[in-house]
CSV table of C-alpha atoms in Angstrom, one decimal:
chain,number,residue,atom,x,y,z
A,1,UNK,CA,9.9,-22.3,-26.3
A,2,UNK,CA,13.6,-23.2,-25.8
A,3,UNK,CA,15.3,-21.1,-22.8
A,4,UNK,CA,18.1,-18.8,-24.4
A,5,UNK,CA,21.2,-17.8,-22.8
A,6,UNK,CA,19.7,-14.1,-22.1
A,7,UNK,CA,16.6,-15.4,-20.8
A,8,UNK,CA,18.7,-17.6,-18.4
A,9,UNK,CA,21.1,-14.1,-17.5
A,10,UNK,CA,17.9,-11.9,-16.9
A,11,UNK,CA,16.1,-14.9,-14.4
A,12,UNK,CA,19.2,-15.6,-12.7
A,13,UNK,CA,19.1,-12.7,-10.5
A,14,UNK,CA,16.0,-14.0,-9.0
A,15,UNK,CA,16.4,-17.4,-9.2
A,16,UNK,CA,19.5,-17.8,-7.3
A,17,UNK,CA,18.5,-16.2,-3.8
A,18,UNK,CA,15.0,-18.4,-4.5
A,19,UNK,CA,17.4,-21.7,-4.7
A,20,UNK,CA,19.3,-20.6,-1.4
A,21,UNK,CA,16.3,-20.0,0.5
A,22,UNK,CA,15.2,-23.7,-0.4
A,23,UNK,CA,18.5,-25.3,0.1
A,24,UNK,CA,18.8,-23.2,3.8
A,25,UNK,CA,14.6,-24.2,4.6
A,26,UNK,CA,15.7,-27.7,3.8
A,27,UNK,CA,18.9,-27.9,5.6
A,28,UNK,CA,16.8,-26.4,8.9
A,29,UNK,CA,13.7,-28.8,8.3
A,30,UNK,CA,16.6,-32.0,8.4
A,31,UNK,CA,18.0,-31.0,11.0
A,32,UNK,CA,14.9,-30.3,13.2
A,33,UNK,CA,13.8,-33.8,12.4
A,34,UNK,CA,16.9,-35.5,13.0
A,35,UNK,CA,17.0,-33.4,16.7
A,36,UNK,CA,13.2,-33.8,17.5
A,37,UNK,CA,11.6,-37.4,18.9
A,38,UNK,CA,8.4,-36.7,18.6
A,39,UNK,CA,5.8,-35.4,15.5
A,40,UNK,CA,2.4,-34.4,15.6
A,41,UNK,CA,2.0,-36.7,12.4
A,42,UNK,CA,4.3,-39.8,10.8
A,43,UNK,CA,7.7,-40.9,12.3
A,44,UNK,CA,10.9,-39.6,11.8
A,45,UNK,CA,11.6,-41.5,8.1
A,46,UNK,CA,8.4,-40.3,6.6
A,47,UNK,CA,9.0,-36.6,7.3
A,48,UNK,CA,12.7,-37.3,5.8
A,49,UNK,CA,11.0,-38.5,2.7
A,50,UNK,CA,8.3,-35.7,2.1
A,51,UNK,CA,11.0,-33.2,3.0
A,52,UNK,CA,13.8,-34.3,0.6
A,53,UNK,CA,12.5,-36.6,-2.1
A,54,UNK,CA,8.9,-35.7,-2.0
A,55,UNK,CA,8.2,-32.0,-2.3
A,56,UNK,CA,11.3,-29.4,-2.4
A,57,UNK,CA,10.0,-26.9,-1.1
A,58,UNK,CA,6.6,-27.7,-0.1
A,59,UNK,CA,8.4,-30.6,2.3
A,60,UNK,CA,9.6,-28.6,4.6
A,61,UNK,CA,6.5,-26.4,4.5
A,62,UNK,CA,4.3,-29.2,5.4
A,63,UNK,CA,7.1,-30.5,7.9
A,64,UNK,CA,6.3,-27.2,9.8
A,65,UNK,CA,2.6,-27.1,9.5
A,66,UNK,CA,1.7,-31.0,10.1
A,67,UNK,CA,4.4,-32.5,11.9
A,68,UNK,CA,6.5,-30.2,14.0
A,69,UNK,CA,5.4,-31.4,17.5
A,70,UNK,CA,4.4,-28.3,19.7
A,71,UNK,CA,7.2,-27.6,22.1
């Protein structure tokens, strides 16, 4: 099924503030990694990798769960 021009106006409404939340988790997961030294799990390049090329979304989720280092 081809997406039509009013299928794409009636999903942008929630589509867009889904696509900002990912862009803003991402941009706070990269910067948390570039600030932090130390990770539960991985280095520093591996958690760059899973958070931007890897997973979207579920980069930064992991990030939080596996490797943020308790402070």
């Amino acid at each position: 099924m081809k997406p039509t021009p009013e299928m794409l106006k009636q999903i942008m409404p929630f589509l867009i503030p889904l696509i900002v939340v990912e862009l803003l988790l991402l941009a706070y997961t990269i910067y948390h990694i570039l600030t932090h030294e130390k990770y539960k799990r991985g280095n520093r390049i591996l958690w760059i990798v899973i958070a931007v090329v890897g997973m979207q979304f579920w980069g930064p989720v992991l990030y939080f769960i596996l490797g943020k280092e308790e402070e």
